Structure formats: C-alpha cells, structure tokens
Amino acid sequence: MNPLLTATATELAAKIAAREVSAVEVAQAHLDRIAEVDEKVHAFLHVDTEGALAQARRVDSGEFTGPLAGVPLALKDVIVTKGVPTTAGSRILEGWVPPYDATIVERMRAAGIVVLGKTNMDEFAMGSSTEHSAYGPSRNPWDLTRTPGGSGGGSSAAVASYQAPIGIGTDTGGSIRQPAAVTGTVGAKPTYGGVSRYGLIAFSSSLDQAGPCARTVLDAALLHEIIGGHDPRDSTSIDAVVPPVVAAARQADVTGMRVGVVTQFKGDGYQPGVLARFDEAVAMLEKLGATVEEVSCPHFDYALPAYYLIAPSEASSNLARYDAMRYGLRVGDDGERSAEEVMAATRDAGFGAEVKRRIILGTYALSAGYYDAYYGQAQKVRTLIGRDFASAFERVDVLVSPTTPTTAFTLGERVDDPMAMYLADLCTIPSNLYGGPALSLPCGLSDDGLPVGLQIMAPVQADERMYRVAAAVEAALGSDKLLARAPQL
Amino acid sequence: MTTAITRDDVAHLARLARIAMTDDELDHLAQQLDVILGAVARVQEVAAADIPPTSHSLDLSNVYRPDELVPSLGAEAALDAAPAAEDGRFRVPRILDEEA
C-alpha cells in the first residue's frame, strides 16, 4: 500500500511541512484510495474532491501551518458544512446544503486540515451499527459481513481502511468509542462542553459531543486540541482552556497513577476474548507502574435504561424542527392538505424506523402522567451515576473497562431487535450521563480475530489523563500496529 | 410501574409527534415499545425521593453574551433550502381549516 496512506497524521503533517510531499499529493492519494475501496466499505456518503484539493492547494501555498496542516480527514455527516451536502444519514435532509459551517469545521479549515468528505452514520446518530442510515450500512474493514459499529461507523471504517488518517465523530452514548473499538482504531469523547456543538445536528443536546477518530493516540490528541475550546456560539461550551491532551499523549507514562477497574462491566454477556484482552491490558498497566484496584459503581447498571429515556426525550423535542416548512423534505403538498397534514406525511416518509421509535418513546416518557415515572426517574439516576463517578475519582485517577461487551456483530443480526442493539453501548453510556471524557483504543484481537477496545474514563475536564494512560498502553501493547493485521480490501 | 402500551396509545403519540404512521407501523411499534418500556422501567427500582434530578452535566445557568449586532445569514441564504418560497418568504401549506 502507498506509504502516504499508512502514515500517521503526525507523520504526514511533518512530511508536508518539510516539503517532502505536497498536501495535494496526500489528498489525491486518499481520494484514489476512496475510489478504490469505498465501494466495499461504504464509509462515505459524499466525497468533496474539489473542496479537498482546493484546501490542499492552500496548504501548499503556505497559507496554513500547524501540527495537522495538510492532513486529510473524514467528517461525520452530522456536522454541517457550508456548500457541502449534509444529511445526518436521514432521508428528511437528502440534498440539503447548509448555509453555514460548524465551529469545528471553521477551526479545522483554519488549521489546514483537508476534509475529504462526509461519512455514513445511523440516522441522526441513533444506532450502533450504521444500519439505521437511510443510505445503506457501512461495513467493517476487518470483515465486510460485519458492522463497523455506530453511529459513527463511517468515520471509523474510513480511518480503519486507510481512506483517511483521522476523522470526526460525535458521541451521545458511545458513537465515537464503540465504532473505534470494533474497527481497531482510537476514538475519544471529550468532556461535555469541551468541543463546540454549534453546527452539530442535535440528537440529545445534554449528551452530544464531537471528538476525534484516529489510528494513534497522539493523532487523536492533536485533533482534539484543534477542535476544542470555548465557543461563544454554544452556550454549553466550557469557558476554559483545552486540557493539555497533546502533552499527555507525548508523556505516555502511568508511573504512580491509580487505575480503577469497574466491577460492573464484566461477567455474563461479555465475550471471553474481550475479557481476556481487557485483563491483559490491565496487567500491563500494573507492569508499567500504575496501581490497579477494583471500583464498584453500582448505578452504572441503570445507565442504559436511564439513557434510553433521556436521549429519546431530548430527541423528540430536537427533531420537532423537521417540519417540512423551512428546509429539508416536503411531501404531500398538493394544495389541499393542511400544513399539519403535510408535516405528518413528511415526517412519516422522511424518518426511518429507529428515529420514529425514539421520537415516540420520548414523547411517551415526557407525557403528562408518565413524566415522573420515566423521564424524572431517569434524571435522578443520572445524579446517582454522577455520584458514582465522583466517589470513584476520590480513590483513582481513571476508570477502565472493555469499550464494548462483544466484538463487531454481523449485519442484520440486531437491526430488528432494538434492545439487543442498545446493549452495544452498555459500557460507554455512563460517561455521557456524567459528562466526563472517555477514550477507546485497541488492546488486541479476540478469539474471533476481531479487535477489542479498552475504554479509559477520566473526570470532567481531566481529558489529559485518558490520553496519558492510552498512550502508555499503546506503546506497551503496540496497539497502533494492530490494523496492519486486518485483511487487505 | 409499567403499563402495557396499546396500539391506540401509539396512534395518539404519533399524532402528538406529527408522524402519519401506517396501521402496520403502529402495530409493530406497539409491540416493540412494550419491550423497551419494560426494560427502561428499571430506573424506577433505584432512584429515591430525596435524590435531585440532573438535566445537564455542567453547572451552568443563564449564560450571557454581549448584546452586539453581528451579521446574520440573510434572507436569500435562509430561503435557499426552502421546499417552497415566494416573495422572499417561506411558502407553506394552509394552516387553517377551510371553514375556520
């Protein structure tokens, strides 16, 4: 394979800065790779060839400098891009061309990052497999009969199949970390409020957070630092400097750190090969100089049910904006039907089964008579999960668990069984409810030959800790070499 | 507390959510919602009366910004993606009944 494709983002940026290779050559190599393999993977919904090459030429003219200048990126299609189609994986936004850029898109452009195109995802980020995309599923580069996880399966599959060295995902209940785990890549959910949500198409506003996908921990940290930081256009953005994630990824030393193993995330329902790789990673942390202890977080057992009340409730409100009036799909406007009838017909035609399921579930949970028993109770569980994290972080610096209970599942296996699908996010949801950062990196292959993810969870605004631990594990286990063992496409 | 959810319940919720579902969709969803609600009702096992709710992980309220004029999108860009536009405005289906 062309070495420009297998290089890390850090290496590419250094070569471009040293003029050993042009940004245009790097962009073209990746566009060629997309043309060659994406028919099989289906990571991209839209490839922006002209836009990518134009940005690469600006990098080559010396307009941008920085640690990722000239590096190509795969952007999840839930982030709005001025002049470039944005669908959020939904039929209701088919053909929509946004009139503005998300803050993180502005920041990436200013840093000289080259956006190759928009990647596939479960509709409105609701799902764990990309099978709920209106445009067909993406496939896992490790085994094309399996899903690359979701909702951000497109970005992770693109990174895992060398179509882009880095990507952007969004994580409401695990949509960055779970795809990273099952594709053998790195994915990080920053602290809630650490990265601007301006221009991130809303699913569940109190949980949604954009973050980096990459093949190495350092590349993820570099991208995190570029997209992070306060944005006055997002009123939930934290007004503080970005935690020192790049320095932490370079430090890669866990000597004296206290690591807590979450006792709730093991046992029945976990694949033996997943638990074996996880235990080895924990043993490695101890060998590297960390102290390890078991930490019980009893309310984590209730995170999944709380999430499946809170997220659909917020979604039922957020998705009310797709009303067929101002943008997006409109069907049935025959001059006879009322606005309300057109709205209802459009939403029936434009939303897929999972989105409808969650809107109806959220509408129910927020209904008079049920609010206290469902949404209200879920919010109390959210408090208790936050308390579990707070007491855990009095004893340890980070918590660890498997990222997912199993390796990648096969296409079609769970698509008609919502509860089975929801279990894919069992271990990732608590950090969303708490608001803290969490990262997944590869820690080996399970008995089925598929990648296993190690999840590292840190306290709110202590994102650097997870990068420090992840970089140490990566160096010790050779996690960044794992993808070389994936089959050729 | 779990209550069996009926097809009529789902039809009512679909009306509230402005989604014109077919009969088949309503039947299928009623069965699935029953299963999902049975599972998520587990939140009722734990949370006690003295626990305050959390709506948001950040301790933020009333975030202000300076009240300054900044350029906005402009009517042309805002109407660009409209399903129908007329005279610089969004054109929408009738919003009142004929007899109203």
XYZ file of C-alpha atoms in Angstrom:
589
model
C 0.000 0.000 0.000
C 1.091 3.581 -0.702
C 3.063 4.716 2.403
C 1.161 8.026 2.325
C -1.949 6.012 3.234
C -0.464 4.066 6.134
C 1.368 7.067 7.622
C 0.000 8.626 10.777
C -1.407 12.168 10.701
C 1.619 13.340 12.680
C 3.993 11.857 10.103
C 2.043 13.277 7.152
C 1.984 16.776 8.609
C 5.758 16.629 9.194
C 6.420 15.482 5.615
C 4.160 18.200 4.217
C 5.760 20.883 6.396
C 9.216 19.725 5.268
C 8.013 19.833 1.636
C 8.894 16.152 1.184
C 5.435 15.684 -0.211
C 2.710 18.159 -1.166
C -0.664 18.348 0.547
C -2.231 17.888 -2.882
C -0.374 14.583 -3.357
C -1.515 13.417 0.063
C -5.122 14.411 -0.620
C -5.056 12.771 -4.047
C -3.645 9.526 -2.637
C -6.560 9.355 -0.207
C -9.139 10.301 -2.858
C -7.732 7.489 -5.021
C -7.966 5.093 -2.085
C -11.613 6.077 -1.567
C -12.319 5.456 -5.258
C -10.617 2.063 -4.958
C -12.122 0.607 -1.789
C -15.167 2.563 -0.674
C -17.482 0.591 -2.908
C -16.829 -2.252 -0.459
C -16.749 -0.286 2.809
C -19.294 2.466 2.093
C -17.753 4.821 4.639
C -18.563 7.974 2.681
C -21.925 9.489 1.760
C -20.352 12.377 -0.118
C -16.777 12.868 -1.330
C -15.801 16.527 -1.768
C -12.983 16.087 -4.303
C -12.856 19.720 -5.421
C -13.085 21.152 -1.935
C -10.387 18.813 -0.639
C -7.953 19.612 -3.439
C -8.632 23.365 -3.144
C -7.856 23.265 0.591
C -4.732 21.153 -0.079
C -3.508 23.760 -2.585
C -3.957 26.462 0.047
C -1.833 24.392 2.434
C 0.831 24.028 -0.246
C 0.807 27.796 -0.819
C 1.841 28.193 2.805
C -1.437 29.671 3.995
C -1.755 27.341 6.997
C 0.708 25.921 9.452
C 0.183 23.712 12.458
C 0.533 20.155 13.632
C -2.112 18.745 11.244
C -1.824 21.151 8.277
C -2.464 19.243 5.056
C -3.785 16.114 6.793
C -6.936 14.612 5.205
C -9.970 13.970 7.403
C -13.250 12.058 7.222
C -16.121 14.129 8.650
C -19.247 12.551 10.099
C -22.277 13.757 8.179
C -23.930 15.119 11.318
C -21.592 18.160 11.242
C -22.836 20.946 8.958
C -20.598 22.152 6.144
C -21.282 25.274 4.119
C -21.851 24.405 0.482
C -21.347 20.650 1.049
C -24.376 18.342 1.392
C -25.221 17.297 4.954
C -27.825 14.621 5.654
C -27.229 13.202 9.156
C -27.944 9.862 7.459
C -31.592 10.840 7.031
C -33.915 10.948 4.056
C -35.504 14.078 5.527
C -32.290 16.051 4.853
C -31.462 14.470 1.489
C -29.918 17.087 -0.762
C -29.725 19.741 1.951
C -26.768 22.094 1.512
C -26.195 24.033 4.740
C -25.679 27.797 4.553
C -23.060 27.818 7.347
C -20.124 25.898 8.795
C -19.998 24.270 12.222
C -17.459 25.882 14.560
C -15.284 22.775 14.479
C -15.261 22.882 10.667
C -14.074 26.514 10.773
C -11.357 25.534 13.236
C -10.194 22.560 11.186
C -10.074 24.615 7.983
C -8.048 27.326 9.744
C -5.653 24.599 10.907
C -5.148 23.448 7.315
C -6.976 20.143 7.706
C -8.307 18.789 4.403
C -11.884 17.496 4.670
C -12.226 14.636 2.163
C -15.966 14.198 2.549
C -18.887 13.303 4.754
C -19.195 9.895 6.363
C -22.055 7.498 6.852
C -23.883 7.144 10.162
C -27.050 5.860 11.747
C -29.841 8.340 11.058
C -29.476 11.350 13.373
C -26.786 9.329 15.212
C -29.371 6.894 16.612
C -27.868 3.436 16.424
C -24.833 1.256 16.983
C -24.195 -0.228 13.535
C -24.878 2.334 10.722
C -27.706 0.007 9.667
C -30.159 2.793 10.511
C -28.628 5.038 7.840
C -31.157 5.903 5.125
C -28.339 5.378 2.621
C -27.390 1.787 3.480
C -24.895 0.460 6.036
C -21.134 0.817 6.178
C -19.066 -2.335 6.513
C -16.284 -3.277 8.877
C -12.899 -3.390 7.092
C -11.924 -6.374 9.286
C -14.849 -8.419 7.956
C -17.200 -6.952 5.375
C -20.109 -9.054 6.648
C -19.932 -7.202 9.989
C -20.905 -3.693 11.042
C -18.273 -1.071 11.856
C -20.345 -0.021 14.872
C -22.311 3.154 15.125
C -23.485 5.672 14.964
C -20.158 6.970 13.618
C -19.283 3.753 11.793
C -18.447 5.639 8.606
C -15.663 7.746 10.123
C -14.148 4.798 11.992
C -14.375 2.497 8.959
C -12.715 5.205 6.816
C -9.844 5.523 9.291
C -9.503 1.743 9.688
C -9.397 1.179 5.901
C -6.757 3.879 5.269
C -9.197 6.148 3.435
C -8.308 8.902 5.920
C -5.772 9.039 8.771
C -8.166 10.922 11.060
C -11.875 11.560 11.344
C -14.529 13.329 13.339
C -17.276 11.500 15.172
C -19.949 12.513 17.649
C -20.703 10.615 20.825
C -24.084 10.736 22.584
C -23.966 7.254 24.135
C -20.809 5.778 22.624
C -20.967 6.671 18.921
C -17.251 7.524 18.739
C -15.878 4.895 21.138
C -17.908 1.824 20.146
C -17.069 2.127 16.392
C -13.424 2.739 17.349
C -13.424 -0.436 19.469
C -14.881 -2.713 16.798
C -12.717 -1.338 13.957
C -9.393 -1.409 15.844
C -8.967 2.372 15.932
C -8.787 5.151 18.534
C -11.797 7.296 19.399
C -12.201 9.920 22.100
C -15.240 11.630 23.564
C -14.056 14.878 25.162
C -15.575 16.322 28.320
C -19.117 17.516 27.565
C -18.772 21.208 26.701
C -15.114 20.795 25.717
C -15.850 20.912 21.994
C -18.405 23.286 20.466
C -21.766 21.841 19.420
C -22.503 24.809 17.124
C -23.305 23.162 13.794
C -23.596 19.646 15.241
C -27.082 18.485 14.228
C -28.733 17.893 17.601
C -29.856 14.455 18.788
C -29.699 14.730 22.582
C -28.345 18.144 23.481
C -27.282 17.385 27.050
C -25.204 14.402 25.857
C -23.951 15.092 22.294
C -20.230 15.721 21.995
C -17.931 15.747 18.946
C -14.464 14.252 19.111
C -11.547 12.707 17.230
C -11.127 9.345 15.473
C -7.581 8.261 14.584
C -5.156 5.359 14.260
C -2.904 6.599 17.081
C -3.491 8.242 20.446
C -1.241 11.200 19.578
C -3.122 11.903 16.333
C -6.401 11.908 18.283
C -4.951 14.324 20.838
C -3.693 16.704 18.143
C -7.142 16.820 16.547
C -8.815 17.187 19.960
C -6.673 20.254 20.680
C -7.602 21.865 17.349
C -11.379 21.413 17.650
C -11.584 22.022 21.415
C -12.010 25.206 23.371
C -14.619 27.799 24.194
C -17.135 28.920 21.586
C -19.483 31.802 22.423
C -21.965 30.404 19.857
C -22.532 27.323 22.040
C -23.896 28.367 25.424
C -22.957 24.978 26.913
C -19.338 25.374 25.857
C -16.888 25.408 28.799
C -15.091 28.739 29.119
C -11.647 27.324 29.901
C -8.506 26.301 28.050
C -8.378 22.848 26.434
C -6.831 20.299 28.826
C -3.182 19.545 27.840
C -4.051 16.420 25.846
C -1.143 16.544 23.377
C 1.470 16.879 26.105
C -0.179 13.970 27.921
C -0.162 11.770 24.805
C 3.558 12.507 24.383
C 4.229 11.847 28.081
C 2.763 8.318 27.852
C 3.791 7.437 31.414
C 1.497 5.926 34.025
C 4.011 5.607 36.862
C 2.191 6.195 40.126
C -1.230 6.599 38.508
C -4.195 4.922 40.183
C -6.397 2.913 37.834
C -9.852 1.644 38.810
C -11.409 -1.401 37.159
C -15.206 -1.023 37.057
C -16.581 -4.200 38.646
C -19.975 -3.802 36.966
C -18.570 -4.211 33.445
C -17.614 -7.899 33.260
C -19.205 -11.290 33.603
C -22.243 -12.639 31.769
C -22.844 -11.164 28.344
C -19.165 -10.320 27.819
C -17.296 -12.270 25.167
C -14.461 -14.297 26.807
C -11.918 -12.984 24.286
C -12.915 -9.401 25.095
C -12.418 -10.004 28.820
C -9.087 -11.773 28.220
C -7.652 -8.837 26.237
C -9.019 -6.415 28.805
C -7.389 -8.290 31.693
C -4.081 -8.323 29.818
C -4.263 -4.565 29.269
C -4.922 -4.024 32.975
C -2.000 -6.308 33.875
C 0.167 -4.277 31.511
C -0.826 -1.047 33.263
C 0.299 -2.546 36.551
C 3.572 -3.639 34.979
C 4.082 -0.084 33.693
C 3.900 1.287 37.217
C 0.227 2.065 37.785
C -1.624 0.785 40.820
C -4.823 -1.078 39.998
C -7.867 -1.640 42.188
C -11.442 -2.750 41.672
C -14.014 0.037 41.959
C -17.729 -0.582 42.267
C -20.056 1.886 40.553
C -23.418 0.325 41.467
C -25.625 2.705 39.489
C -23.813 2.007 36.213
C -26.203 -0.965 35.944
C -29.002 1.570 35.481
C -27.192 3.803 32.970
C -28.596 2.041 29.907
C -32.276 2.352 30.919
C -31.763 5.959 32.049
C -30.091 6.799 28.747
C -32.913 5.244 26.719
C -35.326 7.608 28.454
C -33.239 10.795 28.482
C -31.871 10.621 24.927
C -35.211 9.822 23.211
C -36.933 12.514 25.287
C -34.474 15.149 24.136
C -34.597 13.766 20.593
C -38.390 14.004 20.436
C -38.021 17.717 21.135
C -34.940 18.359 18.950
C -36.370 16.584 15.911
C -39.548 18.665 16.005
C -37.625 21.139 13.840
C -38.015 18.858 10.804
C -41.411 20.288 9.966
C -41.218 20.456 6.143
C -41.548 24.230 6.198
C -38.125 25.871 6.065
C -35.665 23.265 4.779
C -35.445 19.573 4.075
C -38.017 17.218 2.627
C -41.657 18.182 1.990
C -44.131 15.608 0.687
C -47.875 15.732 0.017
C -48.132 19.495 -0.556
C -50.941 19.229 -3.109
C -52.689 22.490 -2.346
C -55.410 20.572 -0.480
C -53.588 19.213 2.565
C -53.061 21.449 5.583
C -49.633 22.332 6.949
C -50.151 19.842 9.740
C -51.026 17.038 7.327
C -48.021 17.833 5.139
C -45.831 17.870 8.222
C -47.073 14.461 9.386
C -46.777 12.922 5.911
C -43.259 14.323 5.507
C -42.101 13.021 8.873
C -43.516 9.586 8.077
C -41.724 9.494 4.725
C -38.521 11.184 5.891
C -37.732 9.409 9.176
C -36.618 5.780 9.428
C -37.901 3.157 11.858
C -35.375 3.781 14.655
C -35.866 7.558 14.623
C -39.641 7.125 14.765
C -39.253 4.586 17.582
C -37.206 7.039 19.648
C -39.428 10.038 18.937
C -42.485 8.062 20.068
C -40.642 6.688 23.116
C -39.518 10.211 24.052
C -42.989 11.629 23.503
C -44.338 8.941 25.838
C -41.668 9.489 28.519
C -42.429 13.221 28.569
C -46.227 12.817 28.596
C -48.310 14.090 31.487
C -48.889 11.161 33.835
C -45.699 9.334 32.833
C -43.112 12.117 33.180
C -42.270 11.478 36.845
C -42.099 7.705 36.456
C -39.858 7.764 33.388
C -38.034 10.980 32.450
C -37.995 12.273 36.030
C -36.687 8.985 37.416
C -34.037 8.789 34.688
C -32.761 12.232 35.690
C -32.391 11.031 39.280
C -30.427 8.013 38.077
C -28.235 10.482 36.206
C -27.473 12.179 39.530
C -26.578 8.825 41.107
C -24.248 7.923 38.225
C -22.512 11.277 38.634
C -22.072 10.484 42.328
C -20.620 7.054 41.494
C -18.021 8.742 39.281
C -17.277 11.396 41.910
C -16.632 8.847 44.647
C -14.598 6.642 42.283
C -12.367 9.579 41.343
C -11.636 10.217 45.022
C -9.842 6.859 45.012
C -8.469 6.540 41.464
C -7.278 8.809 38.637
C -9.047 6.955 35.821
C -11.559 4.138 35.427
C -11.156 1.379 32.834
C -13.491 -1.193 31.259
C -13.946 -3.008 27.974
C -15.401 -0.470 25.487
C -17.996 -2.964 24.251
C -19.182 -6.333 25.584
C -18.522 -8.075 22.253
C -16.536 -7.605 19.066
C -18.219 -6.413 15.838
C -21.569 -8.070 15.217
C -22.833 -9.134 11.799
C -25.055 -7.004 9.579
C -28.721 -7.789 10.173
C -28.088 -9.588 13.471
C -29.614 -6.920 15.745
C -31.366 -4.497 13.404
C -34.887 -5.665 14.285
C -34.150 -6.186 17.973
C -33.753 -2.708 19.499
C -32.803 -3.906 22.988
C -30.007 -6.135 21.618
C -28.704 -3.202 19.590
C -28.814 -0.912 22.618
C -26.583 -3.314 24.607
C -23.633 -2.382 22.368
C -23.439 0.906 24.310
C -23.645 -0.632 27.787
C -20.158 0.435 28.904
C -19.928 3.753 27.087
C -23.151 5.422 28.252
C -22.147 6.261 31.863
C -19.547 8.853 30.775
C -22.153 10.628 28.621
C -24.600 10.861 31.504
C -21.825 12.088 33.813
C -20.273 14.443 31.241
C -16.705 13.220 31.675
C -14.265 12.319 28.910
C -13.652 8.746 27.756
C -11.460 7.148 25.122
C -11.269 3.766 23.396
C -8.066 2.292 21.994
C -7.320 -1.163 20.597
C -5.954 -3.716 23.066
C -5.660 -6.777 20.829
C -7.787 -9.278 18.954
C -10.442 -11.530 20.432
C -10.619 -15.279 19.749
C -12.679 -14.497 16.640
C -9.788 -12.445 15.221
C -11.632 -9.145 15.632
C -10.413 -6.040 17.514
C -11.155 -5.373 21.179
C -11.343 -1.880 22.680
C -10.059 -0.702 26.066
C -12.084 2.185 27.487
C -10.439 4.772 29.749
C -12.755 7.166 31.606
C -11.500 10.336 33.309
C -13.022 13.102 35.456
C -14.707 16.146 33.905
C -12.074 18.472 32.396
C -9.255 15.972 33.048
C -9.153 14.744 29.442
C -5.345 14.662 29.551
C -5.408 11.712 31.953
C -7.070 9.355 29.479
C -4.579 10.313 26.760
C -1.658 9.738 29.127
C -2.885 6.250 30.030
C -3.905 5.416 26.453
C -0.527 6.434 25.021
C 1.275 4.274 27.581
C -0.910 1.253 26.761
C -0.498 1.866 23.038
C 3.302 1.909 23.311
C 3.399 -1.188 25.509
C 0.894 -3.291 23.546
C 1.731 -1.996 20.069
C -1.934 -1.061 19.596
C -1.069 1.204 16.691
C 0.338 -1.821 14.801
C -2.872 -3.840 15.128
C -4.528 -2.524 11.951
C -1.677 -3.957 9.883
C -3.195 -7.367 10.712
C -6.551 -6.533 9.114
C -7.215 -8.316 5.804
C -6.452 -6.483 2.564
C -9.522 -4.990 0.941
C -44.704 0.975 37.224
C -45.162 -0.464 33.782
C -48.281 -0.084 31.757
C -48.971 -2.168 28.679
C -48.885 0.176 25.718
C -51.682 -0.294 23.228
C -51.933 0.384 19.541
C -54.271 3.292 20.325
C -51.684 4.752 22.686
C -49.091 4.669 19.923
C -51.538 6.258 17.485
C -52.104 9.085 19.975
C -48.352 9.578 20.483
C -47.796 9.570 16.713
C -50.408 12.312 16.359
C -48.672 14.348 19.075
C -45.333 13.843 17.313
C -46.845 14.682 13.893
C -45.897 11.407 12.231
C -48.582 9.915 9.957
C -47.843 6.236 10.556
C -49.482 3.368 8.737
C -51.506 0.740 10.625
C -48.679 -1.778 10.188
C -46.163 0.658 11.650
C -48.424 1.319 14.633
C -48.895 -2.411 15.336
C -45.181 -3.149 15.076
C -44.201 -0.186 17.234
C -46.737 -1.003 19.951
C -45.102 -4.415 20.445
C -41.572 -3.003 20.435
C -42.389 -0.135 22.803
C -43.820 -2.599 25.279
C -40.489 -4.444 25.371
C -38.421 -1.252 25.525
C -40.570 0.339 28.234
C -40.378 -2.861 30.259
C -36.583 -2.620 30.121
C -36.201 1.093 30.809
C -38.706 0.974 33.678
C -35.794 -0.425 35.710
C -34.908 3.185 36.548
C -37.828 3.008 38.976
C -36.011 0.370 41.073
C -33.321 2.719 42.331
C -33.950 6.412 42.464
C -35.229 7.560 45.822
C -37.378 10.549 46.639
C -34.517 12.568 48.140
C -32.343 12.445 45.012
C -32.383 15.674 42.981
C -32.675 15.292 39.188
C -29.806 16.144 36.817
C -30.791 17.639 33.472
C -27.312 18.585 32.407
C -23.760 17.663 33.412
C -22.449 21.239 33.550
C -23.195 23.569 36.400
C -24.334 26.380 34.142
C -27.292 28.712 34.176
C -28.111 31.875 32.265
C -25.080 32.123 30.016
C -24.949 35.676 28.676
C -23.127 37.199 25.745
C -22.622 40.851 24.855
C -25.688 42.342 23.160
C -23.888 43.325 19.970
C -25.053 43.468 16.376
C -23.389 40.794 14.240
C -24.092 39.923 10.611
C -26.742 37.231 10.227
C -27.439 34.714 7.495
C -29.550 36.957 5.267
C -32.913 36.167 3.714
C -31.535 34.770 0.480
C -29.311 32.165 2.159
C -32.061 31.310 4.639
C -34.574 30.697 1.850
C -32.124 28.828 -0.343
C -33.031 25.404 1.049
C -36.756 26.092 1.483
C -39.107 23.487 -0.035
C -41.073 26.444 -1.461
C -40.500 30.194 -1.333
C -42.376 33.207 -2.652
C -41.730 36.960 -2.438
C -38.771 36.489 -0.099
C -40.763 34.340 2.311
C -41.265 30.656 3.103
C -44.330 29.378 1.249
C -46.252 26.902 3.416
C -49.472 24.872 3.054
C -52.634 26.360 4.549
C -52.561 26.471 8.322
C -56.320 26.949 8.931
C -59.254 24.729 8.016
C -61.467 25.889 5.135
C -64.361 26.576 7.452
C -62.243 28.417 10.017
